[in-house]
Amino acid sequence: MTAHTFFPSGPLTGRIRVPGDKSISHRALMFGALAVGRNRISGLLEGEDVLATAAALRAMGARIDRDGSDWVVDGVGVGGLLQPGEALDMGNSGTSTRLLMGLIASHGITAAFTGDASLSKRPMGRVIDPLSQMGASFTPSPGGTLPLMMEGLQPAVPIEYRLPVASAQVKSAVLLAGLNTPGVTSVIEPVATRDHTERMLRGFGAELSVEEGDGARIIRIHGPADLHPCDIEVPGDPSSAAFFAVAASIVPGSDLVIENVGLNPTRDGIFRVLRQMGADIAFIDEREVGGEPVADLRVRHAVLEGIAVDPAIAPSMIDEFPVLFVAAALARGTTITRGLEELRVKESDRLSAMAAALRLAGAKVEESDDGLTITGTGGTPLPGGGPVTTHLDHRIAMSMAVAGLASGDGVAIDSAEPIATSFPNFIDLIAQAAA
Ligand code: S3P
């Protein structure tokens, strides 16, 4: 592990482009691998998590190659996945693990899943439960974690499944299993989560319907599905753009344009909350890219105000709370967050990791069971310090990097390596924007 210090920067200015959306990149590779024929993907995120998905799909028979700046995927067709010859190493990636478990559940193959120390602590019971109901069998490690072995069943049994937690990964795992399951597989989602799976599967020609009523959504997929090959353009990742939106908001004098940012309403909560706090964020040239709403974001420095964040907005910004906490630490007054117990089972326990990290950097933070309460400086730089522990969590690393930019002495993190899972050129882009 190599420690890295992020020093206070000058204003962030100019125009930057963040890499492709991680959620969409995983799905583009997976659905391409299940289409019959050749798919072309532009803007794919070339982060370690997505490359773990690509490696696993190759091990199950798909051909996936880089072609210039695009990626080309030759799919095997739904039902055509092959028995992998070795364990599937998922690295740090929960999305790869849970979605691929869904795919394999309805194929007659056996697979072993392994991952790094962070992923090996994360709960897999939430996908094992519905996929077992569909007929797959699992031998997980104690506590329902990785490493685990699974055996799919072909044909699997269609189910109707009500999500007990708001999780797009669990929803997607069941829908992906449904692709190769005869009949109708349904997922009932009491709280809307990111809907990239639904949007993209329709684009690939799957028979998928969404019914909305009483606040719940019922998603039905008819299997077995025939997916036709697609050309996909992956928009910039709002979760990556969020680090720069907060950085430009809290570093005085900043005026930064972040181009081509995905603004799917199931993902854009961070920008709505930052605006509620008084951030100066303009959406320019709103358009559609690859079936997803997109805009360029112009972000100018502003003094933020603490607020009580509505817990109902959490699913649309579930990955952005670490960096929101940094914004809160620089705001005037107190920011209160609740209803965030899911943050404890991400790449790290993000409530306790961010509470500890921000305190080390000099912020005033109280931790409750389900949120943080942060009293901000009103715009005065945080003292800084560290090294803070990132727990193999890219978003803790990048959030504290942003805190460093708005600090007196800089913030050190114990390791910058986790950043490569989702945002390999993060440090270069900071240098570019701060130059
Ligand atoms: C993701 C869903 C979310 C999110 C993760 C990506 C996805 O996880 O935190 O980074 O691509 O479906 P949960 O399903 O656990 O909420």
Short mmCIF file of C-alpha atoms and ligand atoms in Angstrom, two decimals:
data_model
loop_
_atom_site.label_atom_id
_atom_site.label_comp_id
_atom_site.label_asym_id
_atom_site.label_seq_id
_atom_site.Cartn_x
_atom_site.Cartn_y
_atom_site.Cartn_z
CA MET A 1 0.00 0.00 0.00
CA THR A 2 1.34 3.41 -0.91
CA ALA A 3 0.07 6.42 0.99
CA HIS A 4 -0.88 9.50 -0.99
CA THR A 5 -1.46 13.06 0.16
CA PHE A 6 -3.94 15.39 -1.52
CA PHE A 7 -2.85 18.98 -0.96
CA PRO A 8 -4.98 22.12 -1.11
CA SER A 9 -5.46 23.11 -4.71
CA GLY A 10 -6.13 26.28 -6.58
CA PRO A 11 -9.56 26.70 -8.17
CA LEU A 12 -10.83 23.87 -10.39
CA THR A 13 -11.46 25.25 -13.85
CA GLY A 14 -11.81 24.28 -17.52
CA ARG A 15 -13.63 21.28 -18.94
CA ILE A 16 -13.21 17.66 -17.92
CA ARG A 17 -14.84 14.39 -18.91
CA VAL A 18 -15.20 11.59 -16.34
CA PRO A 19 -15.05 7.91 -17.41
CA GLY A 20 -18.05 5.83 -18.41
CA ASP A 21 -20.76 4.79 -15.98
CA LYS A 22 -19.75 1.74 -13.96
CA SER A 23 -23.24 0.24 -13.63
CA ILE A 24 -23.95 0.66 -17.33
CA SER A 25 -20.52 -0.69 -18.32
CA HIS A 26 -21.04 -3.95 -16.38
CA ARG A 27 -24.45 -4.41 -17.95
CA ALA A 28 -23.28 -3.57 -21.49
CA LEU A 29 -20.70 -6.35 -21.27
CA MET A 30 -23.09 -8.87 -19.71
CA PHE A 31 -26.00 -8.28 -22.09
CA GLY A 32 -23.63 -8.16 -25.06
CA ALA A 33 -22.26 -11.53 -23.97
CA LEU A 34 -25.83 -12.90 -24.01
CA ALA A 35 -26.80 -11.49 -27.40
CA VAL A 36 -26.27 -13.59 -30.50
CA GLY A 37 -23.64 -11.78 -32.56
CA ARG A 38 -21.36 -8.75 -32.35
CA ASN A 39 -21.89 -5.77 -30.04
CA ARG A 40 -19.84 -2.56 -29.98
CA ILE A 41 -19.47 -0.45 -26.84
CA SER A 42 -18.06 3.08 -26.73
CA GLY A 43 -17.17 4.90 -23.53
CA LEU A 44 -16.81 1.69 -21.50
CA LEU A 45 -15.29 2.28 -18.06
CA GLU A 46 -11.92 0.54 -18.06
CA GLY A 47 -11.78 0.22 -14.28
CA GLU A 48 -10.79 -2.94 -12.43
CA ASP A 49 -14.40 -3.79 -11.46
CA VAL A 50 -15.58 -3.76 -15.07
CA LEU A 51 -12.51 -5.67 -16.22
CA ALA A 52 -13.39 -8.36 -13.64
CA THR A 53 -16.79 -8.71 -15.32
CA ALA A 54 -15.12 -8.95 -18.75
CA ALA A 55 -12.70 -11.64 -17.55
CA ALA A 56 -15.52 -13.73 -16.06
CA LEU A 57 -17.60 -13.50 -19.25
CA ARG A 58 -14.59 -14.55 -21.31
CA ALA A 59 -14.12 -17.53 -18.99
CA MET A 60 -17.73 -18.48 -19.85
CA GLY A 61 -17.26 -18.31 -23.62
CA ALA A 62 -17.85 -14.70 -24.72
CA ARG A 63 -15.23 -12.96 -26.86
CA ILE A 64 -14.42 -9.48 -25.57
CA ASP A 65 -11.72 -7.32 -27.14
CA ARG A 66 -10.67 -3.71 -27.17
CA ASP A 67 -10.88 -2.21 -30.66
CA GLY A 68 -9.33 1.27 -30.71
CA SER A 69 -11.21 3.17 -28.02
CA ASP A 70 -14.27 0.89 -28.37
CA TRP A 71 -14.89 -2.60 -27.05
CA VAL A 72 -16.31 -5.42 -29.14
CA VAL A 73 -18.29 -8.25 -27.55
CA ASP A 74 -19.19 -11.43 -29.44
CA GLY A 75 -22.06 -12.95 -27.49
CA VAL A 76 -22.93 -16.60 -26.98
CA GLY A 77 -26.71 -16.15 -26.70
CA VAL A 78 -29.00 -16.59 -23.68
CA GLY A 79 -28.49 -20.15 -22.43
CA GLY A 80 -25.09 -20.38 -24.14
CA LEU A 81 -22.75 -19.64 -21.24
CA LEU A 82 -20.08 -22.32 -20.77
CA GLN A 83 -18.68 -23.91 -17.65
CA PRO A 84 -15.75 -21.69 -16.50
CA GLY A 85 -12.46 -23.57 -16.16
CA GLU A 86 -11.38 -21.76 -13.01
CA ALA A 87 -12.70 -19.71 -10.10
CA LEU A 88 -14.16 -16.31 -11.12
CA ASP A 89 -12.08 -13.65 -9.36
CA MET A 90 -14.37 -10.70 -8.70
CA GLY A 91 -11.70 -8.50 -7.10
CA ASN A 92 -13.48 -5.67 -5.24
CA SER A 93 -16.67 -5.73 -7.30
CA GLY A 94 -20.03 -6.45 -5.68
CA THR A 95 -21.90 -5.61 -8.90
CA SER A 96 -19.92 -8.18 -10.94
CA THR A 97 -20.50 -10.82 -8.27
CA ARG A 98 -24.20 -10.38 -7.69
CA LEU A 99 -25.21 -9.89 -11.33
CA LEU A 100 -23.10 -12.80 -12.58
CA MET A 101 -24.55 -15.03 -9.85
CA GLY A 102 -27.94 -14.17 -11.35
CA LEU A 103 -26.80 -15.07 -14.87
CA ILE A 104 -25.28 -18.37 -13.81
CA ALA A 105 -28.30 -19.33 -11.66
CA SER A 106 -30.33 -20.30 -14.74
CA HIS A 107 -27.51 -21.97 -16.69
CA GLY A 108 -26.56 -25.59 -16.00
CA ILE A 109 -23.06 -24.71 -14.87
CA THR A 110 -21.04 -24.69 -11.68
CA ALA A 111 -18.88 -21.74 -10.69
CA ALA A 112 -16.68 -20.64 -7.81
CA PHE A 113 -16.55 -16.94 -6.88
CA THR A 114 -13.63 -15.34 -5.03
CA GLY A 115 -12.85 -11.72 -4.16
CA ASP A 116 -10.59 -9.40 -2.19
CA ALA A 117 -10.77 -8.83 1.58
CA SER A 118 -13.45 -6.13 1.21
CA LEU A 119 -15.73 -8.13 -1.09
CA SER A 120 -15.28 -11.27 1.04
CA LYS A 121 -17.03 -9.49 3.94
CA ARG A 122 -20.07 -8.39 1.95
CA PRO A 123 -23.46 -10.12 2.30
CA MET A 124 -24.43 -12.45 -0.56
CA GLY A 125 -27.47 -13.92 1.23
CA ARG A 126 -29.59 -11.20 -0.40
CA VAL A 127 -29.01 -12.80 -3.83
CA ILE A 128 -28.64 -16.39 -2.63
CA ASP A 129 -32.23 -16.30 -1.22
CA PRO A 130 -34.12 -15.49 -4.46
CA LEU A 131 -31.76 -17.45 -6.71
CA SER A 132 -32.19 -20.53 -4.49
CA GLN A 133 -35.95 -20.17 -4.88
CA MET A 134 -35.35 -20.34 -8.64
CA GLY A 135 -33.49 -23.64 -8.20
CA ALA A 136 -29.79 -22.71 -7.98
CA SER A 137 -27.76 -24.15 -5.11
CA PHE A 138 -25.01 -22.43 -3.15
CA THR A 139 -22.18 -23.25 -0.78
CA PRO A 140 -21.08 -19.90 0.64
CA SER A 141 -18.52 -19.18 3.36
CA PRO A 142 -19.90 -18.72 6.91
CA GLY A 143 -22.17 -15.66 7.06
CA GLY A 144 -23.23 -16.07 3.43
CA THR A 145 -20.05 -14.52 2.01
CA LEU A 146 -17.37 -15.22 -0.61
CA PRO A 147 -15.60 -17.45 -1.46
CA LEU A 148 -18.60 -19.46 -2.59
CA MET A 149 -19.55 -22.22 -5.00
CA MET A 150 -22.79 -22.23 -6.92
CA GLU A 151 -24.60 -24.54 -9.27
CA GLY A 152 -27.19 -23.19 -11.66
CA LEU A 153 -30.35 -25.00 -12.78
CA GLN A 154 -31.50 -25.12 -16.41
CA PRO A 155 -34.41 -24.75 -16.77
CA ALA A 156 -34.80 -22.67 -13.61
CA VAL A 157 -38.14 -21.91 -11.96
CA PRO A 158 -39.74 -18.47 -12.45
CA ILE A 159 -40.57 -16.61 -9.22
CA GLU A 160 -42.25 -13.45 -8.06
CA TYR A 161 -39.85 -11.76 -5.67
CA ARG A 162 -40.42 -8.74 -3.44
CA LEU A 163 -37.13 -7.00 -2.65
CA PRO A 164 -36.52 -6.90 1.11
CA VAL A 165 -33.77 -4.25 0.64
CA ALA A 166 -33.61 -1.41 -1.89
CA SER A 167 -30.92 -2.93 -4.13
CA ALA A 168 -30.49 -2.67 -7.88
CA GLN A 169 -28.00 -5.52 -7.70
CA VAL A 170 -30.54 -7.90 -6.18
CA LYS A 171 -33.26 -6.75 -8.60
CA SER A 172 -30.87 -7.24 -11.52
CA ALA A 173 -29.66 -10.67 -10.33
CA VAL A 174 -33.25 -11.98 -10.35
CA LEU A 175 -34.06 -10.39 -13.73
CA LEU A 176 -30.87 -11.79 -15.27
CA ALA A 177 -31.71 -15.25 -13.96
CA GLY A 178 -35.16 -14.73 -15.52
CA LEU A 179 -33.62 -14.22 -18.98
CA ASN A 180 -33.00 -17.95 -19.33
CA THR A 181 -36.00 -19.12 -17.30
CA PRO A 182 -39.16 -20.23 -19.16
CA GLY A 183 -42.18 -18.12 -18.12
CA VAL A 184 -42.50 -14.81 -16.29
CA THR A 185 -40.06 -13.82 -13.56
CA SER A 186 -41.23 -10.77 -11.55
CA VAL A 187 -39.52 -8.45 -9.14
CA ILE A 188 -41.52 -6.13 -6.91
CA GLU A 189 -39.54 -3.08 -5.93
CA PRO A 190 -41.15 -1.06 -3.10
CA VAL A 191 -38.55 1.71 -3.52
CA ALA A 192 -37.18 2.63 -6.95
CA THR A 193 -33.50 1.84 -7.49
CA ARG A 194 -31.31 2.46 -10.55
CA ASP A 195 -33.10 1.13 -13.61
CA HIS A 196 -30.25 0.58 -16.08
CA THR A 197 -31.01 -3.15 -16.30
CA GLU A 198 -34.60 -2.51 -17.35
CA ARG A 199 -33.73 0.21 -19.86
CA MET A 200 -30.91 -1.73 -21.44
CA LEU A 201 -32.59 -5.15 -21.56
CA ARG A 202 -35.45 -3.55 -23.48
CA GLY A 203 -32.90 -2.05 -25.88
CA PHE A 204 -31.51 -5.56 -26.43
CA GLY A 205 -35.01 -6.74 -27.35
CA ALA A 206 -36.05 -8.55 -24.16
CA GLU A 207 -39.75 -8.71 -23.40
CA LEU A 208 -39.78 -6.70 -20.17
CA SER A 209 -42.60 -4.68 -18.65
CA VAL A 210 -42.68 -2.24 -15.76
CA GLU A 211 -45.91 -1.52 -13.90
CA GLU A 212 -46.02 1.34 -11.42
CA GLY A 213 -48.60 1.66 -8.68
CA ASP A 214 -48.86 2.47 -4.95
CA GLY A 215 -45.27 3.65 -5.01
CA ALA A 216 -44.07 0.16 -5.94
CA ARG A 217 -42.78 -1.03 -9.30
CA ILE A 218 -43.40 -4.51 -10.66
CA ILE A 219 -40.87 -5.59 -13.28
CA ARG A 220 -41.68 -8.68 -15.33
CA ILE A 221 -39.36 -10.45 -17.72
CA HIS A 222 -40.48 -13.16 -20.13
CA GLY A 223 -38.01 -15.99 -20.63
CA PRO A 224 -36.26 -17.46 -22.33
CA ALA A 225 -35.29 -14.18 -24.01
CA ASP A 226 -33.64 -13.65 -27.37
CA LEU A 227 -31.24 -10.72 -27.18
CA HIS A 228 -30.12 -9.07 -30.39
CA PRO A 229 -26.70 -7.40 -30.60
CA CYS A 230 -26.47 -3.64 -29.92
CA ASP A 231 -24.15 -0.68 -30.26
CA ILE A 232 -23.97 1.03 -26.89
CA GLU A 233 -22.68 4.44 -25.93
CA VAL A 234 -21.94 4.61 -22.21
CA PRO A 235 -22.53 8.07 -20.66
CA GLY A 236 -20.17 9.56 -18.06
CA ASP A 237 -20.65 8.25 -14.53
CA PRO A 238 -22.61 10.62 -12.24
CA SER A 239 -21.02 8.86 -9.27
CA SER A 240 -17.57 9.88 -10.57
CA ALA A 241 -18.74 13.36 -11.57
CA ALA A 242 -19.97 13.84 -7.98
CA PHE A 243 -16.40 14.05 -6.65
CA PHE A 244 -15.68 16.94 -8.98
CA ALA A 245 -19.06 18.59 -8.37
CA VAL A 246 -18.29 18.69 -4.64
CA ALA A 247 -14.64 19.69 -5.18
CA ALA A 248 -15.61 22.63 -7.41
CA SER A 249 -18.35 23.63 -4.94
CA ILE A 250 -15.97 23.81 -1.95
CA VAL A 251 -12.72 25.10 -3.50
CA PRO A 252 -13.01 28.94 -3.74
CA GLY A 253 -12.81 30.43 -7.21
CA SER A 254 -13.72 27.19 -9.02
CA ASP A 255 -15.71 27.21 -12.26
CA LEU A 256 -15.63 23.75 -13.82
CA VAL A 257 -17.58 22.07 -16.63
CA ILE A 258 -17.99 18.30 -16.35
CA GLU A 259 -19.08 17.02 -19.75
CA ASN A 260 -21.45 14.21 -20.67
CA VAL A 261 -22.72 13.27 -17.19
CA GLY A 262 -25.48 10.66 -16.92
CA LEU A 263 -28.53 12.14 -15.16
CA ASN A 264 -30.86 9.16 -14.89
CA PRO A 265 -33.41 10.21 -12.23
CA THR A 266 -32.57 7.04 -10.26
CA ARG A 267 -28.96 8.29 -10.00
CA ASP A 268 -28.99 12.09 -9.81
CA GLY A 269 -29.89 12.58 -6.12
CA ILE A 270 -26.48 14.04 -5.26
CA PHE A 271 -26.93 16.97 -7.61
CA ARG A 272 -30.41 17.68 -6.25
CA VAL A 273 -29.14 17.62 -2.66
CA LEU A 274 -26.11 19.78 -3.43
CA ARG A 275 -28.41 22.34 -5.07
CA GLN A 276 -30.66 22.25 -1.98
CA MET A 277 -27.52 23.11 0.01
CA GLY A 278 -26.95 26.12 -2.21
CA ALA A 279 -24.49 24.65 -4.73
CA ASP A 280 -24.23 26.48 -8.06
CA ILE A 281 -24.73 23.64 -10.56
CA ALA A 282 -26.17 24.30 -14.02
CA PHE A 283 -27.25 21.55 -16.42
CA ILE A 284 -26.20 22.52 -19.94
CA ASP A 285 -27.31 20.93 -23.23
CA GLU A 286 -29.59 18.26 -21.73
CA ARG A 287 -29.82 15.38 -24.19
CA GLU A 288 -30.02 11.59 -24.46
CA VAL A 289 -27.04 9.24 -24.84
CA GLY A 290 -27.51 5.49 -25.10
CA GLY A 291 -31.12 5.70 -23.84
CA GLU A 292 -30.05 7.69 -20.74
CA PRO A 293 -30.54 11.41 -19.97
CA VAL A 294 -27.22 13.29 -20.05
CA ALA A 295 -26.02 16.91 -19.62
CA ASP A 296 -22.85 18.92 -19.15
CA LEU A 297 -22.59 20.23 -15.60
CA ARG A 298 -21.20 23.68 -14.89
CA VAL A 299 -20.22 23.91 -11.22
CA ARG A 300 -19.09 27.13 -9.56
CA HIS A 301 -17.85 27.62 -6.01
CA ALA A 302 -20.54 28.46 -3.45
CA VAL A 303 -20.82 28.51 0.31
CA LEU A 304 -23.05 25.54 1.13
CA GLU A 305 -25.69 25.39 3.86
CA GLY A 306 -26.24 22.37 6.07
CA ILE A 307 -29.59 20.60 5.62
CA ALA A 308 -31.52 17.56 6.86
CA VAL A 309 -31.29 15.18 3.89
CA ASP A 310 -34.60 13.48 3.09
CA PRO A 311 -34.00 9.71 3.60
CA ALA A 312 -36.30 9.03 0.61
CA ILE A 313 -33.65 10.38 -1.75
CA ALA A 314 -31.01 7.89 -0.55
CA PRO A 315 -31.47 5.18 -3.23
CA SER A 316 -30.81 7.75 -5.99
CA MET A 317 -27.47 8.75 -4.44
CA ILE A 318 -26.51 5.66 -2.46
CA ASP A 319 -22.85 5.75 -3.58
CA GLU A 320 -22.50 9.52 -3.18
CA PHE A 321 -22.93 9.86 0.59
CA PRO A 322 -19.19 9.69 1.34
CA VAL A 323 -18.56 12.75 -0.81
CA LEU A 324 -21.75 14.47 0.41
CA PHE A 325 -20.31 14.14 3.94
CA VAL A 326 -17.26 16.07 2.74
CA ALA A 327 -19.51 18.82 1.33
CA ALA A 328 -21.33 18.88 4.69
CA ALA A 329 -18.02 19.27 6.55
CA LEU A 330 -17.41 22.54 4.65
CA ALA A 331 -21.01 23.82 4.84
CA ARG A 332 -22.43 26.46 7.16
CA GLY A 333 -24.44 24.76 9.92
CA THR A 334 -25.40 21.16 10.46
CA THR A 335 -26.22 18.43 7.96
CA ILE A 336 -28.23 15.48 9.23
CA THR A 337 -28.48 12.18 7.33
CA ARG A 338 -30.68 9.21 8.33
CA GLY A 339 -31.88 5.93 6.84
CA LEU A 340 -28.46 4.94 5.54
CA GLU A 341 -27.95 1.50 7.09
CA GLU A 342 -27.11 0.11 3.62
CA LEU A 343 -23.91 2.17 3.69
CA ARG A 344 -22.55 -0.23 6.29
CA VAL A 345 -22.41 -3.11 3.76
CA LYS A 346 -20.75 -1.34 0.82
CA GLU A 347 -17.05 -1.76 -0.08
CA SER A 348 -16.52 -0.70 3.56
CA ASP A 349 -18.76 0.40 6.41
CA ARG A 350 -19.01 3.86 4.89
CA LEU A 351 -20.63 5.48 7.94
CA SER A 352 -17.88 4.53 10.37
CA ALA A 353 -15.09 4.87 7.78
CA MET A 354 -16.15 8.41 6.82
CA ALA A 355 -16.78 9.43 10.45
CA ALA A 356 -13.25 8.34 11.38
CA ALA A 357 -11.66 9.84 8.26
CA LEU A 358 -13.39 13.22 8.54
CA ARG A 359 -12.57 13.49 12.25
CA LEU A 360 -8.89 12.84 11.46
CA ALA A 361 -9.07 15.69 8.95
CA GLY A 362 -10.53 17.96 11.64
CA ALA A 363 -14.29 17.81 10.96
CA LYS A 364 -17.04 17.65 13.61
CA VAL A 365 -18.97 14.41 13.07
CA GLU A 366 -21.44 12.36 15.11
CA GLU A 367 -22.29 8.82 14.02
CA SER A 368 -25.69 7.22 14.66
CA ASP A 369 -26.93 3.74 13.70
CA ASP A 370 -28.16 4.92 10.33
CA GLY A 371 -26.43 8.17 9.46
CA LEU A 372 -23.98 10.95 10.25
CA THR A 373 -24.58 14.41 11.65
CA ILE A 374 -21.90 16.84 10.55
CA THR A 375 -21.35 20.41 11.67
CA GLY A 376 -19.50 22.24 8.93
CA THR A 377 -16.87 24.97 8.97
CA GLY A 378 -18.90 27.44 6.93
CA GLY A 379 -16.34 27.37 4.15
CA THR A 380 -13.14 27.67 6.21
CA PRO A 381 -10.72 24.91 5.11
CA LEU A 382 -10.59 21.78 7.27
CA PRO A 383 -7.26 21.55 9.14
CA GLY A 384 -6.31 18.32 7.29
CA GLY A 385 -4.22 15.38 8.54
CA GLY A 386 -4.14 11.62 8.22
CA PRO A 387 -3.32 9.15 6.91
CA VAL A 388 -6.96 8.09 6.92
CA THR A 389 -7.86 4.42 6.49
CA THR A 390 -9.65 3.71 3.20
CA HIS A 391 -10.50 0.02 3.92
CA LEU A 392 -10.01 -0.94 0.22
CA ASP A 393 -12.89 1.42 -0.61
CA HIS A 394 -12.44 3.62 -3.69
CA ARG A 395 -15.15 6.06 -2.65
CA ILE A 396 -13.59 6.68 0.78
CA ALA A 397 -10.25 7.32 -0.96
CA MET A 398 -11.70 9.78 -3.49
CA SER A 399 -13.94 11.55 -0.96
CA MET A 400 -11.00 12.21 1.34
CA ALA A 401 -8.95 13.33 -1.66
CA VAL A 402 -11.64 15.97 -2.25
CA ALA A 403 -11.46 16.93 1.44
CA GLY A 404 -7.70 17.38 0.96
CA LEU A 405 -8.25 19.89 -1.82
CA ALA A 406 -10.24 22.07 0.59
CA SER A 407 -7.93 21.64 3.62
CA GLY A 408 -5.19 23.68 5.26
CA ASP A 409 -2.38 21.12 5.26
CA GLY A 410 -3.64 18.38 2.94
CA VAL A 411 -5.25 15.01 3.69
CA ALA A 412 -3.25 11.80 3.47
CA ILE A 413 -4.93 8.50 2.61
CA ASP A 414 -3.32 5.16 3.41
CA SER A 415 -3.62 3.93 -0.18
CA ALA A 416 -4.71 5.41 -3.49
CA GLU A 417 -4.80 2.00 -5.16
CA PRO A 418 -8.56 1.30 -4.64
CA ILE A 419 -9.34 4.31 -6.86
CA ALA A 420 -8.50 2.20 -9.92
CA THR A 421 -11.58 0.03 -9.36
CA SER A 422 -13.91 2.76 -10.66
CA PHE A 423 -11.95 5.88 -11.72
CA PRO A 424 -8.44 5.09 -12.98
CA ASN A 425 -7.62 8.65 -14.13
CA PHE A 426 -9.03 10.45 -11.06
CA ILE A 427 -5.67 11.86 -9.91
CA ASP A 428 -4.76 13.00 -13.43
CA LEU A 429 -8.11 14.79 -13.79
CA ILE A 430 -7.59 16.64 -10.49
CA ALA A 431 -4.21 17.80 -11.76
CA GLN A 432 -5.82 18.86 -15.06
CA ALA A 433 -8.66 20.80 -13.40
CA ALA A 434 -6.42 22.42 -10.79
CA ALA A 435 -3.66 23.40 -13.25
C1 S3P B 1 -25.18 -0.96 -8.29
C2 S3P B 1 -26.11 -0.91 -7.30
C3 S3P B 1 -25.85 -0.33 -5.96
C4 S3P B 1 -24.59 0.53 -5.96
C5 S3P B 1 -23.46 -0.14 -6.68
C6 S3P B 1 -23.83 -0.42 -8.12
C7 S3P B 1 -25.56 -1.56 -9.59
O1 S3P B 1 -25.67 -1.39 -5.04
O2 S3P B 1 -24.20 0.81 -4.63
O3 S3P B 1 -22.29 0.68 -6.65
O4 S3P B 1 -24.81 -1.37 -10.59
O5 S3P B 1 -26.60 -2.22 -9.66
P1 S3P B 1 -26.89 -2.07 -4.23
O6 S3P B 1 -27.70 -2.86 -5.17
O7 S3P B 1 -26.21 -2.90 -3.19
O8 S3P B 1 -27.65 -0.91 -3.62
#
